[in-house]
Amino acid sequence: MLDSAFFQRWMVAVAAAVDEEADRLTELDSAIGDADHGSNLRRGFTAVASALDKEPPTTPGAVLALSGRTLISTVGGASGPLYGTLLRRTGKALGEGAEVSVAEFAAALRSGVDAVARLGGAAAGDKTMLDALIPAAEALTSSGDVGFTAARDAAESGALATVPLQARKGRASYLGERSIGHQDPGATSAALLFRTLADVAEAAG
């Protein structure tokens, strides 16, 4: 079972990973976007880690809901509302239980991913963060006890698979065929989310 401490460690780990990878994310965004993805997420997840440290929530759902609200209030552009929606909706779907199973988390995450798709009006193959989120959520649902590792691998494969795609949503879509050949920064940061999740789960044993 997964408790609030697990989810708090995950969010703090995401903040550290985003801080480490911010320059790479911005470099990817420079090619097909606004060149601010890394700096935006760094600011947002640094605020998330600070908010969780200041007032640690007592349930998994509350950890993700607070993280989502913090991202929405601190990150401009598209990434704040999208990641904020993902975490808020997932947290809401988890309810108020003190602990959740991996299966319950997988179902809740699927709700969050669906909410992101509705908000962005995007689908798999559009060269967005969904190209990592959707396969990761599916892997987590179908892989049982090895779900976190499977989700990480699926997200990383999904991010890499955006390279040959032509963007159909967001600023990158303005580039048309020139967006082909670049890895999507949103899918890359989404893969980072699942890499840290697998790391935290592995450390928990």
mmCIF file with all atom_site columns, C-alpha atoms in Angstrom:
data_model
loop_
_atom_site.group_PDB
_atom_site.id
_atom_site.type_symbol
_atom_site.label_atom_id
_atom_site.label_alt_id
_atom_site.label_comp_id
_atom_site.label_asym_id
_atom_site.label_entity_id
_atom_site.label_seq_id
_atom_site.pdbx_PDB_ins_code
_atom_site.Cartn_x
_atom_site.Cartn_y
_atom_site.Cartn_z
_atom_site.occupancy
_atom_site.B_iso_or_equiv
_atom_site.pdbx_formal_charge
_atom_site.auth_seq_id
_atom_site.auth_comp_id
_atom_site.auth_asym_id
_atom_site.auth_atom_id
_atom_site.pdbx_PDB_model_num
ATOM 1   C CA . MET A 1 1   ? 0.000   0.000  0.000   1.00 0.00 ? 1   MET A CA 1
ATOM 2   C CA . LEU A 1 2   ? 1.078   3.569  -0.707  1.00 0.00 ? 2   LEU A CA 1
ATOM 3   C CA . ASP A 1 3   ? 0.735   6.299  1.920   1.00 0.00 ? 3   ASP A CA 1
ATOM 4   C CA . SER A 1 4   ? 1.079   10.081 1.895   1.00 0.00 ? 4   SER A CA 1
ATOM 5   C CA . ALA A 1 5   ? 4.797   9.888  2.692   1.00 0.00 ? 5   ALA A CA 1
ATOM 6   C CA . PHE A 1 6   ? 5.351   7.866  -0.498  1.00 0.00 ? 6   PHE A CA 1
ATOM 7   C CA . PHE A 1 7   ? 3.626   10.454 -2.651  1.00 0.00 ? 7   PHE A CA 1
ATOM 8   C CA . GLN A 1 8   ? 5.414   13.304 -0.911  1.00 0.00 ? 8   GLN A CA 1
ATOM 9   C CA . ARG A 1 9   ? 8.784   11.620 -1.576  1.00 0.00 ? 9   ARG A CA 1
ATOM 10  C CA . TRP A 1 10  ? 7.724   11.257 -5.219  1.00 0.00 ? 10  TRP A CA 1
ATOM 11  C CA . MET A 1 11  ? 6.922   14.937 -5.626  1.00 0.00 ? 11  MET A CA 1
ATOM 12  C CA . VAL A 1 12  ? 10.167  16.001 -3.911  1.00 0.00 ? 12  VAL A CA 1
ATOM 13  C CA . ALA A 1 13  ? 12.076  13.624 -6.198  1.00 0.00 ? 13  ALA A CA 1
ATOM 14  C CA . VAL A 1 14  ? 10.351  15.132 -9.238  1.00 0.00 ? 14  VAL A CA 1
ATOM 15  C CA . ALA A 1 15  ? 11.421  18.599 -8.069  1.00 0.00 ? 15  ALA A CA 1
ATOM 16  C CA . ALA A 1 16  ? 15.042  17.452 -7.821  1.00 0.00 ? 16  ALA A CA 1
ATOM 17  C CA . ALA A 1 17  ? 14.947  15.694 -11.200 1.00 0.00 ? 17  ALA A CA 1
ATOM 18  C CA . VAL A 1 18  ? 13.340  18.663 -12.940 1.00 0.00 ? 18  VAL A CA 1
ATOM 19  C CA . ASP A 1 19  ? 15.956  20.964 -11.429 1.00 0.00 ? 19  ASP A CA 1
ATOM 20  C CA . GLU A 1 20  ? 18.684  18.680 -12.778 1.00 0.00 ? 20  GLU A CA 1
ATOM 21  C CA . GLU A 1 21  ? 17.098  18.313 -16.230 1.00 0.00 ? 21  GLU A CA 1
ATOM 22  C CA . ALA A 1 22  ? 15.732  21.865 -16.643 1.00 0.00 ? 22  ALA A CA 1
ATOM 23  C CA . ASP A 1 23  ? 18.381  22.951 -19.137 1.00 0.00 ? 23  ASP A CA 1
ATOM 24  C CA . ARG A 1 24  ? 17.756  19.864 -21.309 1.00 0.00 ? 24  ARG A CA 1
ATOM 25  C CA . LEU A 1 25  ? 13.992  20.419 -21.228 1.00 0.00 ? 25  LEU A CA 1
ATOM 26  C CA . THR A 1 26  ? 14.447  24.044 -22.227 1.00 0.00 ? 26  THR A CA 1
ATOM 27  C CA . GLU A 1 27  ? 16.818  23.033 -25.017 1.00 0.00 ? 27  GLU A CA 1
ATOM 28  C CA . LEU A 1 28  ? 14.184  20.646 -26.411 1.00 0.00 ? 28  LEU A CA 1
ATOM 29  C CA . ASP A 1 29  ? 11.558  23.387 -26.080 1.00 0.00 ? 29  ASP A CA 1
ATOM 30  C CA . SER A 1 30  ? 13.836  25.845 -27.871 1.00 0.00 ? 30  SER A CA 1
ATOM 31  C CA . ALA A 1 31  ? 13.539  23.791 -31.044 1.00 0.00 ? 31  ALA A CA 1
ATOM 32  C CA . ILE A 1 32  ? 9.741   23.620 -31.240 1.00 0.00 ? 32  ILE A CA 1
ATOM 33  C CA . GLY A 1 33  ? 8.277   25.768 -28.460 1.00 0.00 ? 33  GLY A CA 1
ATOM 34  C CA . ASP A 1 34  ? 8.751   28.817 -26.235 1.00 0.00 ? 34  ASP A CA 1
ATOM 35  C CA . ALA A 1 35  ? 12.107  27.766 -24.754 1.00 0.00 ? 35  ALA A CA 1
ATOM 36  C CA . ASP A 1 36  ? 10.736  27.974 -21.229 1.00 0.00 ? 36  ASP A CA 1
ATOM 37  C CA . HIS A 1 37  ? 9.568   24.431 -20.383 1.00 0.00 ? 37  HIS A CA 1
ATOM 38  C CA . GLY A 1 38  ? 12.505  23.635 -18.111 1.00 0.00 ? 38  GLY A CA 1
ATOM 39  C CA . SER A 1 39  ? 12.489  26.935 -16.246 1.00 0.00 ? 39  SER A CA 1
ATOM 40  C CA . ASN A 1 40  ? 8.703   26.852 -15.824 1.00 0.00 ? 40  ASN A CA 1
ATOM 41  C CA . LEU A 1 41  ? 8.663   23.352 -14.398 1.00 0.00 ? 41  LEU A CA 1
ATOM 42  C CA . ARG A 1 42  ? 11.660  24.089 -12.183 1.00 0.00 ? 42  ARG A CA 1
ATOM 43  C CA . ARG A 1 43  ? 9.816   27.028 -10.642 1.00 0.00 ? 43  ARG A CA 1
ATOM 44  C CA . GLY A 1 44  ? 6.614   25.022 -10.262 1.00 0.00 ? 44  GLY A CA 1
ATOM 45  C CA . PHE A 1 45  ? 8.006   21.866 -8.704  1.00 0.00 ? 45  PHE A CA 1
ATOM 46  C CA . THR A 1 46  ? 10.326  23.848 -6.416  1.00 0.00 ? 46  THR A CA 1
ATOM 47  C CA . ALA A 1 47  ? 7.166   25.530 -5.116  1.00 0.00 ? 47  ALA A CA 1
ATOM 48  C CA . VAL A 1 48  ? 5.493   22.104 -4.796  1.00 0.00 ? 48  VAL A CA 1
ATOM 49  C CA . ALA A 1 49  ? 8.342   20.746 -2.647  1.00 0.00 ? 49  ALA A CA 1
ATOM 50  C CA . SER A 1 50  ? 8.202   23.868 -0.475  1.00 0.00 ? 50  SER A CA 1
ATOM 51  C CA . ALA A 1 51  ? 4.412   23.674 -0.038  1.00 0.00 ? 51  ALA A CA 1
ATOM 52  C CA . LEU A 1 52  ? 4.546   19.991 0.923   1.00 0.00 ? 52  LEU A CA 1
ATOM 53  C CA . ASP A 1 53  ? 7.329   20.654 3.428   1.00 0.00 ? 53  ASP A CA 1
ATOM 54  C CA . LYS A 1 54  ? 5.470   23.559 4.980   1.00 0.00 ? 54  LYS A CA 1
ATOM 55  C CA . GLU A 1 55  ? 2.163   21.727 5.436   1.00 0.00 ? 55  GLU A CA 1
ATOM 56  C CA . PRO A 1 56  ? 2.534   17.969 4.813   1.00 0.00 ? 56  PRO A CA 1
ATOM 57  C CA . PRO A 1 57  ? -0.861  16.514 3.779   1.00 0.00 ? 57  PRO A CA 1
ATOM 58  C CA . THR A 1 58  ? -1.984  13.338 5.514   1.00 0.00 ? 58  THR A CA 1
ATOM 59  C CA . THR A 1 59  ? -3.437  11.418 2.574   1.00 0.00 ? 59  THR A CA 1
ATOM 60  C CA . PRO A 1 60  ? -2.113  10.472 -0.896  1.00 0.00 ? 60  PRO A CA 1
ATOM 61  C CA . GLY A 1 61  ? -4.995  12.315 -2.550  1.00 0.00 ? 61  GLY A CA 1
ATOM 62  C CA . ALA A 1 62  ? -4.253  15.504 -0.622  1.00 0.00 ? 62  ALA A CA 1
ATOM 63  C CA . VAL A 1 63  ? -0.550  15.365 -1.547  1.00 0.00 ? 63  VAL A CA 1
ATOM 64  C CA . LEU A 1 64  ? -1.345  15.272 -5.259  1.00 0.00 ? 64  LEU A CA 1
ATOM 65  C CA . ALA A 1 65  ? -4.168  17.819 -4.999  1.00 0.00 ? 65  ALA A CA 1
ATOM 66  C CA . LEU A 1 66  ? -1.914  20.337 -3.214  1.00 0.00 ? 66  LEU A CA 1
ATOM 67  C CA . SER A 1 67  ? 0.850   19.683 -5.759  1.00 0.00 ? 67  SER A CA 1
ATOM 68  C CA . GLY A 1 68  ? -1.556  20.303 -8.637  1.00 0.00 ? 68  GLY A CA 1
ATOM 69  C CA . ARG A 1 69  ? -2.911  23.520 -7.146  1.00 0.00 ? 69  ARG A CA 1
ATOM 70  C CA . THR A 1 70  ? 0.597   24.781 -6.540  1.00 0.00 ? 70  THR A CA 1
ATOM 71  C CA . LEU A 1 71  ? 1.634   24.115 -10.145 1.00 0.00 ? 71  LEU A CA 1
ATOM 72  C CA . ILE A 1 72  ? -1.412  25.925 -11.507 1.00 0.00 ? 72  ILE A CA 1
ATOM 73  C CA . SER A 1 73  ? -0.715  28.965 -9.327  1.00 0.00 ? 73  SER A CA 1
ATOM 74  C CA . THR A 1 74  ? 3.023   29.195 -10.017 1.00 0.00 ? 74  THR A CA 1
ATOM 75  C CA . VAL A 1 75  ? 3.571   28.051 -13.619 1.00 0.00 ? 75  VAL A CA 1
ATOM 76  C CA . GLY A 1 76  ? 2.493   30.111 -16.603 1.00 0.00 ? 76  GLY A CA 1
ATOM 77  C CA . GLY A 1 77  ? 1.958   28.900 -20.141 1.00 0.00 ? 77  GLY A CA 1
ATOM 78  C CA . ALA A 1 78  ? 0.449   25.505 -20.871 1.00 0.00 ? 78  ALA A CA 1
ATOM 79  C CA . SER A 1 79  ? 2.536   23.243 -18.677 1.00 0.00 ? 79  SER A CA 1
ATOM 80  C CA . GLY A 1 80  ? 1.217   24.579 -15.332 1.00 0.00 ? 80  GLY A CA 1
ATOM 81  C CA . PRO A 1 81  ? -2.475  23.960 -16.059 1.00 0.00 ? 81  PRO A CA 1
ATOM 82  C CA . LEU A 1 82  ? -1.748  20.623 -17.754 1.00 0.00 ? 82  LEU A CA 1
ATOM 83  C CA . TYR A 1 83  ? 0.453   19.147 -15.027 1.00 0.00 ? 83  TYR A CA 1
ATOM 84  C CA . GLY A 1 84  ? -1.731  20.792 -12.385 1.00 0.00 ? 84  GLY A CA 1
ATOM 85  C CA . THR A 1 85  ? -4.809  19.137 -13.856 1.00 0.00 ? 85  THR A CA 1
ATOM 86  C CA . LEU A 1 86  ? -3.058  15.772 -14.026 1.00 0.00 ? 86  LEU A CA 1
ATOM 87  C CA . LEU A 1 87  ? -2.138  15.834 -10.343 1.00 0.00 ? 87  LEU A CA 1
ATOM 88  C CA . ARG A 1 88  ? -5.333  17.441 -9.052  1.00 0.00 ? 88  ARG A CA 1
ATOM 89  C CA . ARG A 1 89  ? -7.622  15.034 -10.885 1.00 0.00 ? 89  ARG A CA 1
ATOM 90  C CA . THR A 1 90  ? -5.520  12.046 -9.866  1.00 0.00 ? 90  THR A CA 1
ATOM 91  C CA . GLY A 1 91  ? -5.565  13.247 -6.258  1.00 0.00 ? 91  GLY A CA 1
ATOM 92  C CA . LYS A 1 92  ? -9.321  13.801 -6.328  1.00 0.00 ? 92  LYS A CA 1
ATOM 93  C CA . ALA A 1 93  ? -9.895  10.318 -7.745  1.00 0.00 ? 93  ALA A CA 1
ATOM 94  C CA . LEU A 1 94  ? -7.822  8.812  -4.932  1.00 0.00 ? 94  LEU A CA 1
ATOM 95  C CA . GLY A 1 95  ? -10.312 10.125 -2.400  1.00 0.00 ? 95  GLY A CA 1
ATOM 96  C CA . GLU A 1 96  ? -9.545  10.557 1.295   1.00 0.00 ? 96  GLU A CA 1
ATOM 97  C CA . GLY A 1 97  ? -8.076  7.198  2.191   1.00 0.00 ? 97  GLY A CA 1
ATOM 98  C CA . ALA A 1 98  ? -4.873  7.163  4.255   1.00 0.00 ? 98  ALA A CA 1
ATOM 99  C CA . GLU A 1 99  ? -3.390  4.488  1.964   1.00 0.00 ? 99  GLU A CA 1
ATOM 100 C CA . VAL A 1 100 ? -4.066  3.374  -1.607  1.00 0.00 ? 100 VAL A CA 1
ATOM 101 C CA . SER A 1 101 ? -3.142  0.267  -3.580  1.00 0.00 ? 101 SER A CA 1
ATOM 102 C CA . VAL A 1 102 ? -1.150  0.387  -6.806  1.00 0.00 ? 102 VAL A CA 1
ATOM 103 C CA . ALA A 1 103 ? -4.317  -0.617 -8.660  1.00 0.00 ? 103 ALA A CA 1
ATOM 104 C CA . GLU A 1 104 ? -6.252  2.268  -7.087  1.00 0.00 ? 104 GLU A CA 1
ATOM 105 C CA . PHE A 1 105 ? -3.477  4.676  -7.988  1.00 0.00 ? 105 PHE A CA 1
ATOM 106 C CA . ALA A 1 106 ? -3.404  3.362  -11.568 1.00 0.00 ? 106 ALA A CA 1
ATOM 107 C CA . ALA A 1 107 ? -7.155  3.933  -11.947 1.00 0.00 ? 107 ALA A CA 1
ATOM 108 C CA . ALA A 1 108 ? -6.887  7.423  -10.474 1.00 0.00 ? 108 ALA A CA 1
ATOM 109 C CA . LEU A 1 109 ? -3.966  8.264  -12.732 1.00 0.00 ? 109 LEU A CA 1
ATOM 110 C CA . ARG A 1 110 ? -6.010  7.247  -15.732 1.00 0.00 ? 110 ARG A CA 1
ATOM 111 C CA . SER A 1 111 ? -8.644  9.781  -14.641 1.00 0.00 ? 111 SER A CA 1
ATOM 112 C CA . GLY A 1 112 ? -5.944  12.435 -14.469 1.00 0.00 ? 112 GLY A CA 1
ATOM 113 C CA . VAL A 1 113 ? -4.597  11.571 -17.914 1.00 0.00 ? 113 VAL A CA 1
ATOM 114 C CA . ASP A 1 114 ? -8.106  11.679 -19.380 1.00 0.00 ? 114 ASP A CA 1
ATOM 115 C CA . ALA A 1 115 ? -8.582  15.146 -17.853 1.00 0.00 ? 115 ALA A CA 1
ATOM 116 C CA . VAL A 1 116 ? -5.347  16.350 -19.470 1.00 0.00 ? 116 VAL A CA 1
ATOM 117 C CA . ALA A 1 117 ? -6.554  15.055 -22.849 1.00 0.00 ? 117 ALA A CA 1
ATOM 118 C CA . ARG A 1 118 ? -9.853  16.918 -22.476 1.00 0.00 ? 118 ARG A CA 1
ATOM 119 C CA . LEU A 1 119 ? -8.154  20.137 -21.368 1.00 0.00 ? 119 LEU A CA 1
ATOM 120 C CA . GLY A 1 120 ? -5.676  20.124 -24.230 1.00 0.00 ? 120 GLY A CA 1
ATOM 121 C CA . GLY A 1 121 ? -8.018  18.625 -26.810 1.00 0.00 ? 121 GLY A CA 1
ATOM 122 C CA . ALA A 1 122 ? -5.205  16.228 -27.694 1.00 0.00 ? 122 ALA A CA 1
ATOM 123 C CA . ALA A 1 123 ? -4.797  12.503 -28.237 1.00 0.00 ? 123 ALA A CA 1
ATOM 124 C CA . ALA A 1 124 ? -2.025  9.942  -28.586 1.00 0.00 ? 124 ALA A CA 1
ATOM 125 C CA . GLY A 1 125 ? 0.187   10.705 -31.596 1.00 0.00 ? 125 GLY A CA 1
ATOM 126 C CA . ASP A 1 126 ? -0.273  14.482 -31.467 1.00 0.00 ? 126 ASP A CA 1
ATOM 127 C CA . LYS A 1 127 ? 3.318   14.921 -30.177 1.00 0.00 ? 127 LYS A CA 1
ATOM 128 C CA . THR A 1 128 ? 2.420   16.076 -26.668 1.00 0.00 ? 128 THR A CA 1
ATOM 129 C CA . MET A 1 129 ? 2.924   14.947 -23.079 1.00 0.00 ? 129 MET A CA 1
ATOM 130 C CA . LEU A 1 130 ? 0.095   12.456 -23.668 1.00 0.00 ? 130 LEU A CA 1
ATOM 131 C CA . ASP A 1 131 ? 2.419   10.346 -25.805 1.00 0.00 ? 131 ASP A CA 1
ATOM 132 C CA . ALA A 1 132 ? 4.259   9.484  -22.583 1.00 0.00 ? 132 ALA A CA 1
ATOM 133 C CA . LEU A 1 133 ? 1.359   9.709  -20.118 1.00 0.00 ? 133 LEU A CA 1
ATOM 134 C CA . ILE A 1 134 ? -1.044  7.358  -21.907 1.00 0.00 ? 134 ILE A CA 1
ATOM 135 C CA . PRO A 1 135 ? 1.306   4.376  -22.336 1.00 0.00 ? 135 PRO A CA 1
ATOM 136 C CA . ALA A 1 136 ? 2.614   4.871  -18.797 1.00 0.00 ? 136 ALA A CA 1
ATOM 137 C CA . ALA A 1 137 ? -0.892  4.835  -17.317 1.00 0.00 ? 137 ALA A CA 1
ATOM 138 C CA . GLU A 1 138 ? -1.774  1.758  -19.367 1.00 0.00 ? 138 GLU A CA 1
ATOM 139 C CA . ALA A 1 139 ? 1.397   -0.030 -18.268 1.00 0.00 ? 139 ALA A CA 1
ATOM 140 C CA . LEU A 1 140 ? 0.745   0.795  -14.626 1.00 0.00 ? 140 LEU A CA 1
ATOM 141 C CA . THR A 1 141 ? -2.768  -0.621 -14.948 1.00 0.00 ? 141 THR A CA 1
ATOM 142 C CA . SER A 1 142 ? -1.752  -3.872 -16.590 1.00 0.00 ? 142 SER A CA 1
ATOM 143 C CA . SER A 1 143 ? 1.580   -4.717 -14.985 1.00 0.00 ? 143 SER A CA 1
ATOM 144 C CA . GLY A 1 144 ? 0.692   -5.551 -11.380 1.00 0.00 ? 144 GLY A CA 1
ATOM 145 C CA . ASP A 1 145 ? 3.603   -5.564 -8.953  1.00 0.00 ? 145 ASP A CA 1
ATOM 146 C CA . VAL A 1 146 ? 6.127   -4.401 -11.572 1.00 0.00 ? 146 VAL A CA 1
ATOM 147 C CA . GLY A 1 147 ? 3.869   -1.537 -12.605 1.00 0.00 ? 147 GLY A CA 1
ATOM 148 C CA . PHE A 1 148 ? 6.163   1.326  -11.699 1.00 0.00 ? 148 PHE A CA 1
ATOM 149 C CA . THR A 1 149 ? 9.075   0.001  -13.714 1.00 0.00 ? 149 THR A CA 1
ATOM 150 C CA . ALA A 1 150 ? 6.785   -0.814 -16.641 1.00 0.00 ? 150 ALA A CA 1
ATOM 151 C CA . ALA A 1 151 ? 5.245   2.669  -16.464 1.00 0.00 ? 151 ALA A CA 1
ATOM 152 C CA . ARG A 1 152 ? 8.705   4.260  -16.503 1.00 0.00 ? 152 ARG A CA 1
ATOM 153 C CA . ASP A 1 153 ? 9.790   2.211  -19.513 1.00 0.00 ? 153 ASP A CA 1
ATOM 154 C CA . ALA A 1 154 ? 6.540   2.922  -21.380 1.00 0.00 ? 154 ALA A CA 1
ATOM 155 C CA . ALA A 1 155 ? 6.796   6.661  -20.711 1.00 0.00 ? 155 ALA A CA 1
ATOM 156 C CA . GLU A 1 156 ? 10.410  6.819  -21.882 1.00 0.00 ? 156 GLU A CA 1
ATOM 157 C CA . SER A 1 157 ? 9.584   4.849  -25.035 1.00 0.00 ? 157 SER A CA 1
ATOM 158 C CA . GLY A 1 158 ? 6.607   7.122  -25.648 1.00 0.00 ? 158 GLY A CA 1
ATOM 159 C CA . ALA A 1 159 ? 8.758   10.248 -25.334 1.00 0.00 ? 159 ALA A CA 1
ATOM 160 C CA . LEU A 1 160 ? 11.346  8.872  -27.771 1.00 0.00 ? 160 LEU A CA 1
ATOM 161 C CA . ALA A 1 161 ? 8.566   7.929  -30.196 1.00 0.00 ? 161 ALA A CA 1
ATOM 162 C CA . THR A 1 162 ? 7.596   11.613 -30.543 1.00 0.00 ? 162 THR A CA 1
ATOM 163 C CA . VAL A 1 163 ? 10.793  12.346 -32.517 1.00 0.00 ? 163 VAL A CA 1
ATOM 164 C CA . PRO A 1 164 ? 9.451   11.333 -35.972 1.00 0.00 ? 164 PRO A CA 1
ATOM 165 C CA . LEU A 1 165 ? 5.964   12.742 -35.331 1.00 0.00 ? 165 LEU A CA 1
ATOM 166 C CA . GLN A 1 166 ? 4.600   16.011 -36.705 1.00 0.00 ? 166 GLN A CA 1
ATOM 167 C CA . ALA A 1 167 ? 3.073   18.149 -33.961 1.00 0.00 ? 167 ALA A CA 1
ATOM 168 C CA . ARG A 1 168 ? -0.687  18.620 -34.182 1.00 0.00 ? 168 ARG A CA 1
ATOM 169 C CA . LYS A 1 169 ? -1.236  20.607 -30.971 1.00 0.00 ? 169 LYS A CA 1
ATOM 170 C CA . GLY A 1 170 ? 0.298   23.587 -29.224 1.00 0.00 ? 170 GLY A CA 1
ATOM 171 C CA . ARG A 1 171 ? 2.943   25.991 -30.408 1.00 0.00 ? 171 ARG A CA 1
ATOM 172 C CA . ALA A 1 172 ? 4.936   23.199 -32.060 1.00 0.00 ? 172 ALA A CA 1
ATOM 173 C CA . SER A 1 173 ? 2.054   22.606 -34.479 1.00 0.00 ? 173 SER A CA 1
ATOM 174 C CA . TYR A 1 174 ? 2.746   26.026 -36.034 1.00 0.00 ? 174 TYR A CA 1
ATOM 175 C CA . LEU A 1 175 ? 6.009   24.582 -37.364 1.00 0.00 ? 175 LEU A CA 1
ATOM 176 C CA . GLY A 1 176 ? 4.247   21.921 -39.396 1.00 0.00 ? 176 GLY A CA 1
ATOM 177 C CA . GLU A 1 177 ? 6.732   19.461 -40.900 1.00 0.00 ? 177 GLU A CA 1
ATOM 178 C CA . ARG A 1 178 ? 9.630   21.331 -39.270 1.00 0.00 ? 178 ARG A CA 1
ATOM 179 C CA . SER A 1 179 ? 8.508   19.864 -35.933 1.00 0.00 ? 179 SER A CA 1
ATOM 180 C CA . ILE A 1 180 ? 9.528   16.417 -37.219 1.00 0.00 ? 180 ILE A CA 1
ATOM 181 C CA . GLY A 1 181 ? 12.853  15.194 -35.864 1.00 0.00 ? 181 GLY A CA 1
ATOM 182 C CA . HIS A 1 182 ? 12.563  16.803 -32.432 1.00 0.00 ? 182 HIS A CA 1
ATOM 183 C CA . GLN A 1 183 ? 11.649  15.051 -29.195 1.00 0.00 ? 183 GLN A CA 1
ATOM 184 C CA . ASP A 1 184 ? 8.635   16.654 -27.554 1.00 0.00 ? 184 ASP A CA 1
ATOM 185 C CA . PRO A 1 185 ? 9.623   18.478 -24.337 1.00 0.00 ? 185 PRO A CA 1
ATOM 186 C CA . GLY A 1 186 ? 6.267   17.768 -22.661 1.00 0.00 ? 186 GLY A CA 1
ATOM 187 C CA . ALA A 1 187 ? 6.539   14.041 -23.289 1.00 0.00 ? 187 ALA A CA 1
ATOM 188 C CA . THR A 1 188 ? 10.122  14.190 -22.019 1.00 0.00 ? 188 THR A CA 1
ATOM 189 C CA . SER A 1 189 ? 9.144   15.852 -18.735 1.00 0.00 ? 189 SER A CA 1
ATOM 190 C CA . ALA A 1 190 ? 6.236   13.401 -18.370 1.00 0.00 ? 190 ALA A CA 1
ATOM 191 C CA . ALA A 1 191 ? 8.736   10.551 -18.688 1.00 0.00 ? 191 ALA A CA 1
ATOM 192 C CA . LEU A 1 192 ? 10.746  12.214 -15.921 1.00 0.00 ? 192 LEU A CA 1
ATOM 193 C CA . LEU A 1 193 ? 7.672   12.002 -13.705 1.00 0.00 ? 193 LEU A CA 1
ATOM 194 C CA . PHE A 1 194 ? 7.550   8.217  -14.109 1.00 0.00 ? 194 PHE A CA 1
ATOM 195 C CA . ARG A 1 195 ? 11.301  7.739  -13.834 1.00 0.00 ? 195 ARG A CA 1
ATOM 196 C CA . THR A 1 196 ? 11.232  9.327  -10.392 1.00 0.00 ? 196 THR A CA 1
ATOM 197 C CA . LEU A 1 197 ? 8.123   7.320  -9.461  1.00 0.00 ? 197 LEU A CA 1
ATOM 198 C CA . ALA A 1 198 ? 9.954   4.083  -10.253 1.00 0.00 ? 198 ALA A CA 1
ATOM 199 C CA . ASP A 1 199 ? 13.019  5.266  -8.323  1.00 0.00 ? 199 ASP A CA 1
ATOM 200 C CA . VAL A 1 200 ? 10.964  6.137  -5.232  1.00 0.00 ? 200 VAL A CA 1
ATOM 201 C CA . ALA A 1 201 ? 9.105   2.812  -5.400  1.00 0.00 ? 201 ALA A CA 1
ATOM 202 C CA . GLU A 1 202 ? 12.373  0.904  -5.750  1.00 0.00 ? 202 GLU A CA 1
ATOM 203 C CA . ALA A 1 203 ? 13.872  2.735  -2.777  1.00 0.00 ? 203 ALA A CA 1
ATOM 204 C CA . ALA A 1 204 ? 10.788  1.884  -0.709  1.00 0.00 ? 204 ALA A CA 1
ATOM 205 C CA . GLY A 1 205 ? 11.400  -1.806 -1.445  1.00 0.00 ? 205 GLY A CA 1
#
